[in-house]
Amino acid sequence: MDLGHGKCWDTSKKESWKTLFLLAYQSLGVVYGDLSTSPLYVYKSTFAEDIQHSDTNEEIFGVLSFVFWTLTLVPLFKYVFVVLRADDNGEGGTFALYSLICRHAKVSLLPNRQVADEALSTYKLENAPEKKNSSRVKMYLEKHKCLHTALLILVLLGTCMVIGDGVLTPAISVFSAVSGLELSMSNNHHQYAVVPITCFILVCLFALQHYGTHRVGFLFAPVVVAWLLCISALGLYNIIYWNPHVYQALSPYYMFKFLKKTKKGGWMSLGGILLCITGSEAMFADLGHFSYAAIQIAFTFLVYPALILAYMGQAAYLSQHHDNTNHIGFYISVPEKLRIPVLIIAILASVVGSQAIISGTFSIINQSQSLGCFPRVKVVHTSDKIHGQIYIPEINWMLMILCVAVTIGFRDTKHMGNASGLAVMTVMLVTTCLTSLVIILCWHKPPIVALSFLLFFGSVELLYFSASLTKFTEGAWLPMLLALILMTIMFIWHYATIKKYEFDLHNKVSLEWLLALGSSLGIARVPGIGLVFTDLTSGIPANFSRFVTNLPAFHRVLVFVCIKSVPVPYVPPAERYLVGRVGPPAHRSYRCIVRYGYRDVHQDVDSFETELAARLADFINYDWHRAHGTYSFPEDNASLSNESSTECRLAVIGTVSFSSIPPYEVEESVQPASVSGGFPTVDSVTDVIEMEPVGVVERRVRFATDDESVTHSSADMDFQMQGELEDLSTAQQAGTAFIIGHSHVQAKQGSSVLKRLALNFGYNFLRRNCRGPDVALKVPPVSLLEVGMVYIV
């Protein structure tokens, strides 16, 4: 659940204690809903089949010891003290780690990268080392292209398991909470009541998603606080009343004693114990909504002690009750008079935890889509005030169907826990591997430090992961099946996207061809603004030449729009638009590159259309002042012979009103960096041949930020600039047309069977059954012009 735009705090200012504790309190309802409900099902899943609770209490004390040290090592030491520091401008999660790695090493598979992107204020590098002292690991990663693909697959695997957890967590949380009814009903009745009630709650939960959580979000933190206080009080009561010496079981000695007695069964039971850390990844994934200190305080001083007391209390109760007729679980340790109130609070807490993982699933799918790794889906913003609260209808109903199917199909905590455990441990292993790379590449620590981190936490997680794999036939197959399907979809979509970009690069048209079009060739210029959408950052896309060939006319004002993703979480609005000319001013053709981060919310078409026209007007003002020398500008070091005479430099145009004097400039050396898609990236802002190496060209990208409005009388305005602005205004009033390519991808002759299956059938099936680019851009049908294109790749 997104509570704000980027960081909710300013690290440059010391937080007041009041603000810090408020953020810590709010984080309880968003971050810890899933983790705090794990006592509902950990012991029940652990003692489901592999081990039995005996009179010696060695099993229950051994499990308690494992739970205590697992909670201490993974959420507390790994996440709170290490992983939370690997933030990307305050953002956390799998894509944040991948983004950090891609900025510090050339391992990104994203196309159309530019050196100008590195001038973004959010594209900061931490302690950038000198080139001579580059890490061997960095050089090795950049050298081997297969490792770029392997890194992306690792990220996609973690992403797919998070989505799989979005299916499993609501099912097991709500089912475990509702299962408390079994102690108040006979066996003949509760088995027909728990599953229908669980399904009803899940259906209601998903059916209400389109309203958003902002209306009831203020209730989340009180519910989780009430639940944590409830399990803490119950734990203390059970410890004092049943076994005050249960604290002795926290010794690691009981873990070895447990494994020595239970042997293989004890190892297999670790698949249930690992459920005590489900939801730990949310601390990192939701880092951008709260401060590091707030999450640290909330976990260390409330969540962690409450969970330890809850598990100790259950163990104390079970150590004095060995009756086999009592099913091991959370509710049997609750006094009978309190079971109904506790049941109600548990159901509410499970709903809060489920809501957090559902919102997180929407968010990570939106991030995947922005990076070209997921088919286009409709993203609805449920709040006008709170940035980032989104709802994806297709994903919501799919999650609901799968959650209900899991509940009806498994019908018990054991199988759901096995499935959820494998998904959780896979995500944690991915995070451990990526954090190890961040320690080397971004923090510039010695490789031995990263290797120690990887071996220590990786070995702990591999132990639990291996135990989960033994449950493959007992539910663990589900997340693996879901991950396989999702990874196939995501990788096919990303592969086809890269191939389409390669095709566009090879088949783009020169600017001279565009400038040669005129009335002598029967080409007419019609009123209005034509927005030609393309993935190219320079040159004329082939779909526009096809459009003009079949319909010999185009608009009076022509804008080539490239909406691209940058490996940063957010692009400040003042740095979003990169604008330049295509041809001389009289041609009225422009290029606009609109940059978004992987957590940015794309504008709707009305605001985008208006915003784009305003940025074009600001650029015309800026370019006129620069060209006519009204104000002094530093000399441009670029050689005119190396610069295209028809496509001018691009300027970053802000979002306020035009300021006549740019406050600063950015010097950049344009050197194309190769990406592992098999083609060089485009770092030049001129019309270079993007598939071939380009020589070093010193270029300045000027930033025009609009701090103050400067009014110029028409008498002082140059006649040509006045006419250009009037043409833009007239064209805007005449209407805007959106020219978008409608693509069909086909593998070229001689391609492998796998490639033909992926492109001819897989990608085209996904393209036909997902949202089109016009829907993703929210283009009104009356303004849409689709140009059919066949991509033979």
mmCIF file of N, CA and C in Angstrom, residues 138-228:
data_model
loop_
_atom_site.group_PDB
_atom_site.id
_atom_site.type_symbol
_atom_site.label_atom_id
_atom_site.label_comp_id
_atom_site.label_asym_id
_atom_site.label_seq_id
_atom_site.Cartn_x
_atom_site.Cartn_y
_atom_site.Cartn_z
ATOM 1 N N LYS A 138 32.793 -6.346 -10.755
ATOM 2 C CA LYS A 138 32.091 -5.474 -11.689
ATOM 3 C C LYS A 138 32.548 -5.731 -13.123
ATOM 4 N N MET A 139 33.835 -5.810 -13.329
ATOM 5 C CA MET A 139 34.371 -6.058 -14.670
ATOM 6 C C MET A 139 33.924 -7.422 -15.189
ATOM 7 N N TYR A 140 33.904 -8.394 -14.296
ATOM 8 C CA TYR A 140 33.487 -9.741 -14.699
ATOM 9 C C TYR A 140 32.012 -9.749 -15.099
ATOM 10 N N LEU A 141 31.185 -9.048 -14.329
ATOM 11 C CA LEU A 141 29.752 -8.990 -14.639
ATOM 12 C C LEU A 141 29.512 -8.282 -15.968
ATOM 13 N N GLU A 142 30.220 -7.190 -16.193
ATOM 14 C CA GLU A 142 30.012 -6.417 -17.417
ATOM 15 C C GLU A 142 30.536 -7.152 -18.647
ATOM 16 N N LYS A 143 31.542 -7.970 -18.452
ATOM 17 C CA LYS A 143 32.168 -8.660 -19.580
ATOM 18 C C LYS A 143 31.317 -9.799 -20.104
ATOM 19 N N HIS A 144 30.691 -10.552 -19.223
ATOM 20 C CA HIS A 144 29.942 -11.742 -19.617
ATOM 21 C C HIS A 144 28.462 -11.405 -19.777
ATOM 22 N N LYS A 145 28.013 -11.390 -21.022
ATOM 23 C CA LYS A 145 26.640 -11.004 -21.323
ATOM 24 C C LYS A 145 25.627 -11.973 -20.733
ATOM 25 N N CYS A 146 26.008 -13.225 -20.630
ATOM 26 C CA CYS A 146 25.062 -14.210 -20.096
ATOM 27 C C CYS A 146 24.713 -13.912 -18.646
ATOM 28 N N LEU A 147 25.629 -13.257 -17.922
ATOM 29 C CA LEU A 147 25.351 -12.914 -16.530
ATOM 30 C C LEU A 147 24.311 -11.804 -16.434
ATOM 31 N N HIS A 148 24.203 -10.950 -17.456
ATOM 32 C CA HIS A 148 23.164 -9.914 -17.468
ATOM 33 C C HIS A 148 21.795 -10.567 -17.510
ATOM 34 N N THR A 149 21.676 -11.571 -18.386
ATOM 35 C CA THR A 149 20.407 -12.291 -18.487
ATOM 36 C C THR A 149 20.129 -13.087 -17.218
ATOM 37 N N ALA A 150 21.177 -13.702 -16.655
ATOM 38 C CA ALA A 150 21.008 -14.479 -15.429
ATOM 39 C C ALA A 150 20.549 -13.583 -14.280
ATOM 40 N N LEU A 151 21.085 -12.366 -14.219
ATOM 41 C CA LEU A 151 20.680 -11.429 -13.172
ATOM 42 C C LEU A 151 19.217 -11.041 -13.332
ATOM 43 N N LEU A 152 18.798 -10.794 -14.571
ATOM 44 C CA LEU A 152 17.392 -10.459 -14.811
ATOM 45 C C LEU A 152 16.487 -11.632 -14.439
ATOM 46 N N ILE A 153 16.891 -12.843 -14.786
ATOM 47 C CA ILE A 153 16.090 -14.024 -14.442
ATOM 48 C C ILE A 153 15.966 -14.153 -12.929
ATOM 49 N N LEU A 154 17.055 -13.872 -12.210
ATOM 50 C CA LEU A 154 17.019 -13.929 -10.746
ATOM 51 C C LEU A 154 16.022 -12.916 -10.196
ATOM 52 N N VAL A 155 16.030 -11.719 -10.750
ATOM 53 C CA VAL A 155 15.087 -10.681 -10.312
ATOM 54 C C VAL A 155 13.655 -11.090 -10.635
ATOM 55 N N LEU A 156 13.449 -11.623 -11.838
ATOM 56 C CA LEU A 156 12.109 -12.058 -12.218
ATOM 57 C C LEU A 156 11.629 -13.208 -11.336
ATOM 58 N N LEU A 157 12.547 -14.095 -10.935
ATOM 59 C CA LEU A 157 12.175 -15.198 -10.049
ATOM 60 C C LEU A 157 11.675 -14.658 -8.714
ATOM 61 N N GLY A 158 12.408 -13.700 -8.153
ATOM 62 C CA GLY A 158 11.957 -13.091 -6.911
ATOM 63 C C GLY A 158 10.624 -12.393 -7.062
ATOM 64 N N THR A 159 10.453 -11.702 -8.196
ATOM 65 C CA THR A 159 9.192 -11.015 -8.459
ATOM 66 C C THR A 159 8.030 -12.000 -8.559
ATOM 67 N N CYS A 160 8.249 -13.087 -9.277
ATOM 68 C CA CYS A 160 7.189 -14.089 -9.447
ATOM 69 C C CYS A 160 6.811 -14.731 -8.112
ATOM 70 N N MET A 161 7.790 -14.968 -7.258
ATOM 71 C CA MET A 161 7.489 -15.551 -5.952
ATOM 72 C C MET A 161 6.740 -14.572 -5.058
ATOM 73 N N VAL A 162 7.011 -13.270 -5.193
ATOM 74 C CA VAL A 162 6.238 -12.267 -4.457
ATOM 75 C C VAL A 162 4.784 -12.296 -4.912
ATOM 76 N N ILE A 163 4.577 -12.398 -6.230
ATOM 77 C CA ILE A 163 3.209 -12.492 -6.747
ATOM 78 C C ILE A 163 2.545 -13.773 -6.260
ATOM 79 N N GLY A 164 3.316 -14.891 -6.252
ATOM 80 C CA GLY A 164 2.777 -16.140 -5.724
ATOM 81 C C GLY A 164 2.412 -16.027 -4.257
ATOM 82 N N ASP A 165 3.222 -15.279 -3.500
ATOM 83 C CA ASP A 165 2.909 -15.047 -2.092
ATOM 84 C C ASP A 165 1.625 -14.238 -1.947
ATOM 85 N N GLY A 166 1.338 -13.395 -2.950
ATOM 86 C CA GLY A 166 0.084 -12.646 -2.940
ATOM 87 C C GLY A 166 -1.131 -13.541 -3.090
ATOM 88 N N VAL A 167 -0.932 -14.736 -3.621
ATOM 89 C CA VAL A 167 -2.015 -15.725 -3.704
ATOM 90 C C VAL A 167 -2.135 -16.510 -2.399
ATOM 91 N N LEU A 168 -0.984 -16.881 -1.830
ATOM 92 C CA LEU A 168 -0.967 -17.807 -0.702
ATOM 93 C C LEU A 168 -1.189 -17.131 0.651
ATOM 94 N N THR A 169 -0.632 -15.939 0.848
ATOM 95 C CA THR A 169 -0.733 -15.277 2.155
ATOM 96 C C THR A 169 -2.170 -14.972 2.561
ATOM 97 N N PRO A 170 -3.010 -14.373 1.689
ATOM 98 C CA PRO A 170 -4.397 -14.151 2.116
ATOM 99 C C PRO A 170 -5.110 -15.451 2.465
ATOM 100 N N ALA A 171 -4.850 -16.508 1.700
ATOM 101 C CA ALA A 171 -5.534 -17.779 1.950
ATOM 102 C C ALA A 171 -5.137 -18.362 3.300
ATOM 103 N N ILE A 172 -3.840 -18.467 3.580
ATOM 104 C CA ILE A 172 -3.409 -19.112 4.829
ATOM 105 C C ILE A 172 -3.688 -18.226 6.043
ATOM 106 N N SER A 173 -3.587 -16.908 5.897
ATOM 107 C CA SER A 173 -3.832 -16.017 7.037
ATOM 108 C C SER A 173 -5.290 -16.054 7.469
ATOM 109 N N VAL A 174 -6.192 -15.857 6.510
ATOM 110 C CA VAL A 174 -7.621 -15.841 6.838
ATOM 111 C C VAL A 174 -8.086 -17.231 7.269
ATOM 112 N N PHE A 175 -7.616 -18.271 6.576
ATOM 113 C CA PHE A 175 -8.015 -19.639 6.935
ATOM 114 C C PHE A 175 -7.571 -19.970 8.359
ATOM 115 N N SER A 176 -6.347 -19.616 8.725
ATOM 116 C CA SER A 176 -5.842 -19.910 10.067
ATOM 117 C C SER A 176 -6.620 -19.142 11.126
ATOM 118 N N ALA A 177 -6.979 -17.882 10.817
ATOM 119 C CA ALA A 177 -7.744 -17.095 11.783
ATOM 120 C C ALA A 177 -9.142 -17.680 11.984
ATOM 121 N N VAL A 178 -9.801 -18.060 10.889
ATOM 122 C CA VAL A 178 -11.161 -18.595 10.976
ATOM 123 C C VAL A 178 -11.174 -19.988 11.589
ATOM 124 N N SER A 179 -10.066 -20.721 11.474
ATOM 125 C CA SER A 179 -10.023 -22.089 11.981
ATOM 126 C C SER A 179 -10.193 -22.160 13.491
ATOM 127 N N GLY A 180 -10.151 -21.005 14.163
ATOM 128 C CA GLY A 180 -10.422 -20.997 15.594
ATOM 129 C C GLY A 180 -11.823 -21.457 15.926
ATOM 130 N N LEU A 181 -12.712 -21.470 14.940
ATOM 131 C CA LEU A 181 -14.086 -21.931 15.162
ATOM 132 C C LEU A 181 -14.144 -23.425 15.446
ATOM 133 N N GLU A 182 -13.098 -24.157 15.061
ATOM 134 C CA GLU A 182 -13.157 -25.610 15.220
ATOM 135 C C GLU A 182 -13.201 -26.038 16.678
ATOM 136 N N LEU A 183 -12.717 -25.171 17.575
ATOM 137 C CA LEU A 183 -12.770 -25.514 18.995
ATOM 138 C C LEU A 183 -14.144 -25.270 19.596
ATOM 139 N N SER A 184 -15.002 -24.521 18.879
ATOM 140 C CA SER A 184 -16.343 -24.227 19.370
ATOM 141 C C SER A 184 -17.403 -25.068 18.678
ATOM 142 N N MET A 185 -16.976 -25.888 17.722
ATOM 143 C CA MET A 185 -17.916 -26.707 16.963
ATOM 144 C C MET A 185 -17.462 -28.154 16.973
ATOM 145 N N SER A 186 -18.374 -29.016 16.623
ATOM 146 C CA SER A 186 -18.026 -30.424 16.475
ATOM 147 C C SER A 186 -17.299 -30.625 15.153
ATOM 148 N N ASN A 187 -16.626 -31.761 15.024
ATOM 149 C CA ASN A 187 -15.875 -32.051 13.799
ATOM 150 C C ASN A 187 -16.771 -32.081 12.576
ATOM 151 N N ASN A 188 -18.022 -32.503 12.766
ATOM 152 C CA ASN A 188 -18.941 -32.612 11.636
ATOM 153 C C ASN A 188 -19.376 -31.245 11.126
ATOM 154 N N HIS A 189 -19.300 -30.233 12.016
ATOM 155 C CA HIS A 189 -19.778 -28.919 11.626
ATOM 156 C C HIS A 189 -18.659 -27.975 11.180
ATOM 157 N N HIS A 190 -17.527 -28.018 11.904
ATOM 158 C CA HIS A 190 -16.521 -26.989 11.609
ATOM 159 C C HIS A 190 -15.889 -27.167 10.231
ATOM 160 N N GLN A 191 -15.805 -28.428 9.740
ATOM 161 C CA GLN A 191 -15.194 -28.623 8.422
ATOM 162 C C GLN A 191 -16.072 -28.080 7.298
ATOM 163 N N TYR A 192 -17.365 -27.891 7.583
ATOM 164 C CA TYR A 192 -18.258 -27.289 6.590
ATOM 165 C C TYR A 192 -18.457 -25.793 6.814
ATOM 166 N N ALA A 193 -17.835 -25.261 7.867
ATOM 167 C CA ALA A 193 -17.998 -23.846 8.176
ATOM 168 C C ALA A 193 -16.737 -23.044 7.881
ATOM 169 N N VAL A 194 -15.550 -23.603 8.196
ATOM 170 C CA VAL A 194 -14.303 -22.842 8.067
ATOM 171 C C VAL A 194 -14.023 -22.455 6.626
ATOM 172 N N VAL A 195 -14.100 -23.412 5.703
ATOM 173 C CA VAL A 195 -13.786 -23.125 4.297
ATOM 174 C C VAL A 195 -14.765 -22.122 3.677
ATOM 175 N N PRO A 196 -16.096 -22.292 3.825
ATOM 176 C CA PRO A 196 -17.003 -21.287 3.247
ATOM 177 C C PRO A 196 -16.818 -19.892 3.841
ATOM 178 N N ILE A 197 -16.610 -19.821 5.155
ATOM 179 C CA ILE A 197 -16.421 -18.499 5.775
ATOM 180 C C ILE A 197 -15.134 -17.857 5.262
ATOM 181 N N THR A 198 -14.070 -18.650 5.154
ATOM 182 C CA THR A 198 -12.805 -18.128 4.616
ATOM 183 C C THR A 198 -12.987 -17.610 3.195
ATOM 184 N N CYS A 199 -13.654 -18.387 2.364
ATOM 185 C CA CYS A 199 -13.884 -17.968 0.969
ATOM 186 C C CYS A 199 -14.725 -16.703 0.912
ATOM 187 N N PHE A 200 -15.731 -16.605 1.784
ATOM 188 C CA PHE A 200 -16.579 -15.409 1.809
ATOM 189 C C PHE A 200 -15.759 -14.166 2.157
ATOM 190 N N ILE A 201 -14.892 -14.281 3.182
ATOM 191 C CA ILE A 201 -14.054 -13.138 3.583
ATOM 192 C C ILE A 201 -13.100 -12.757 2.457
ATOM 193 N N LEU A 202 -12.515 -13.747 1.797
ATOM 194 C CA LEU A 202 -11.584 -13.462 0.701
ATOM 195 C C LEU A 202 -12.285 -12.778 -0.464
ATOM 196 N N VAL A 203 -13.474 -13.258 -0.817
ATOM 197 C CA VAL A 203 -14.218 -12.642 -1.926
ATOM 198 C C VAL A 203 -14.561 -11.197 -1.589
ATOM 199 N N CYS A 204 -14.998 -10.949 -0.356
ATOM 200 C CA CYS A 204 -15.306 -9.577 0.053
ATOM 201 C C CYS A 204 -14.053 -8.704 0.008
ATOM 202 N N LEU A 205 -12.932 -9.260 0.469
ATOM 203 C CA LEU A 205 -11.678 -8.506 0.481
ATOM 204 C C LEU A 205 -11.287 -8.070 -0.923
ATOM 205 N N PHE A 206 -11.340 -8.975 -1.890
ATOM 206 C CA PHE A 206 -10.956 -8.633 -3.260
ATOM 207 C C PHE A 206 -12.015 -7.777 -3.953
ATOM 208 N N ALA A 207 -13.273 -7.981 -3.609
ATOM 209 C CA ALA A 207 -14.344 -7.201 -4.248
ATOM 210 C C ALA A 207 -14.284 -5.731 -3.854
ATOM 211 N N LEU A 208 -13.705 -5.441 -2.693
ATOM 212 C CA LEU A 208 -13.632 -4.058 -2.221
ATOM 213 C C LEU A 208 -12.337 -3.355 -2.629
ATOM 214 N N GLN A 209 -11.477 -4.036 -3.369
ATOM 215 C CA GLN A 209 -10.188 -3.460 -3.719
ATOM 216 C C GLN A 209 -10.310 -2.199 -4.574
ATOM 217 N N HIS A 210 -11.326 -2.145 -5.440
ATOM 218 C CA HIS A 210 -11.404 -1.004 -6.357
ATOM 219 C C HIS A 210 -11.769 0.291 -5.639
ATOM 220 N N TYR A 211 -12.226 0.193 -4.381
ATOM 221 C CA TYR A 211 -12.494 1.409 -3.612
ATOM 222 C C TYR A 211 -11.218 2.002 -3.026
ATOM 223 N N GLY A 212 -10.157 1.206 -3.007
ATOM 224 C CA GLY A 212 -8.908 1.669 -2.422
ATOM 225 C C GLY A 212 -8.894 1.494 -0.915
ATOM 226 N N THR A 213 -7.730 1.664 -0.337
ATOM 227 C CA THR A 213 -7.576 1.464 1.108
ATOM 228 C C THR A 213 -7.482 2.774 1.877
ATOM 229 N N HIS A 214 -7.535 3.903 1.168
ATOM 230 C CA HIS A 214 -7.340 5.173 1.868
ATOM 231 C C HIS A 214 -8.483 5.501 2.822
ATOM 232 N N ARG A 215 -9.683 4.910 2.561
ATOM 233 C CA ARG A 215 -10.823 5.195 3.433
ATOM 234 C C ARG A 215 -10.750 4.450 4.764
ATOM 235 N N VAL A 216 -10.119 3.270 4.743
ATOM 236 C CA VAL A 216 -10.052 2.472 5.970
ATOM 237 C C VAL A 216 -8.612 2.254 6.422
ATOM 238 N N GLY A 217 -7.667 2.852 5.717
ATOM 239 C CA GLY A 217 -6.263 2.638 6.046
ATOM 240 C C GLY A 217 -5.899 3.096 7.446
ATOM 241 N N PHE A 218 -6.608 4.108 7.970
ATOM 242 C CA PHE A 218 -6.293 4.594 9.303
ATOM 243 C C PHE A 218 -6.619 3.562 10.381
ATOM 244 N N LEU A 219 -7.417 2.534 10.024
ATOM 245 C CA LEU A 219 -7.750 1.496 10.997
ATOM 246 C C LEU A 219 -6.718 0.378 11.042
ATOM 247 N N PHE A 220 -5.825 0.320 10.054
ATOM 248 C CA PHE A 220 -4.892 -0.801 9.962
ATOM 249 C C PHE A 220 -3.937 -0.856 11.158
ATOM 250 N N ALA A 221 -3.323 0.280 11.479
ATOM 251 C CA ALA A 221 -2.360 0.295 12.579
ATOM 252 C C ALA A 221 -3.010 -0.062 13.920
ATOM 253 N N PRO A 222 -4.183 0.512 14.278
ATOM 254 C CA PRO A 222 -4.810 0.109 15.549
ATOM 255 C C PRO A 222 -5.126 -1.383 15.619
ATOM 256 N N VAL A 223 -5.550 -1.976 14.490
ATOM 257 C CA VAL A 223 -5.862 -3.406 14.482
ATOM 258 C C VAL A 223 -4.607 -4.231 14.766
ATOM 259 N N VAL A 224 -3.499 -3.896 14.099
ATOM 260 C CA VAL A 224 -2.264 -4.650 14.303
ATOM 261 C C VAL A 224 -1.722 -4.426 15.713
ATOM 262 N N VAL A 225 -1.802 -3.207 16.219
ATOM 263 C CA VAL A 225 -1.356 -2.942 17.591
ATOM 264 C C VAL A 225 -2.184 -3.755 18.578
ATOM 265 N N ALA A 226 -3.523 -3.764 18.390
ATOM 266 C CA ALA A 226 -4.391 -4.546 19.271
ATOM 267 C C ALA A 226 -4.027 -6.025 19.220
ATOM 268 N N TRP A 227 -3.717 -6.535 18.003
ATOM 269 C CA TRP A 227 -3.349 -7.941 17.861
ATOM 270 C C TRP A 227 -2.008 -8.242 18.539
ATOM 271 N N LEU A 228 -1.019 -7.370 18.357
ATOM 272 C CA LEU A 228 0.286 -7.587 18.990
ATOM 273 C C LEU A 228 0.189 -7.546 20.515
#
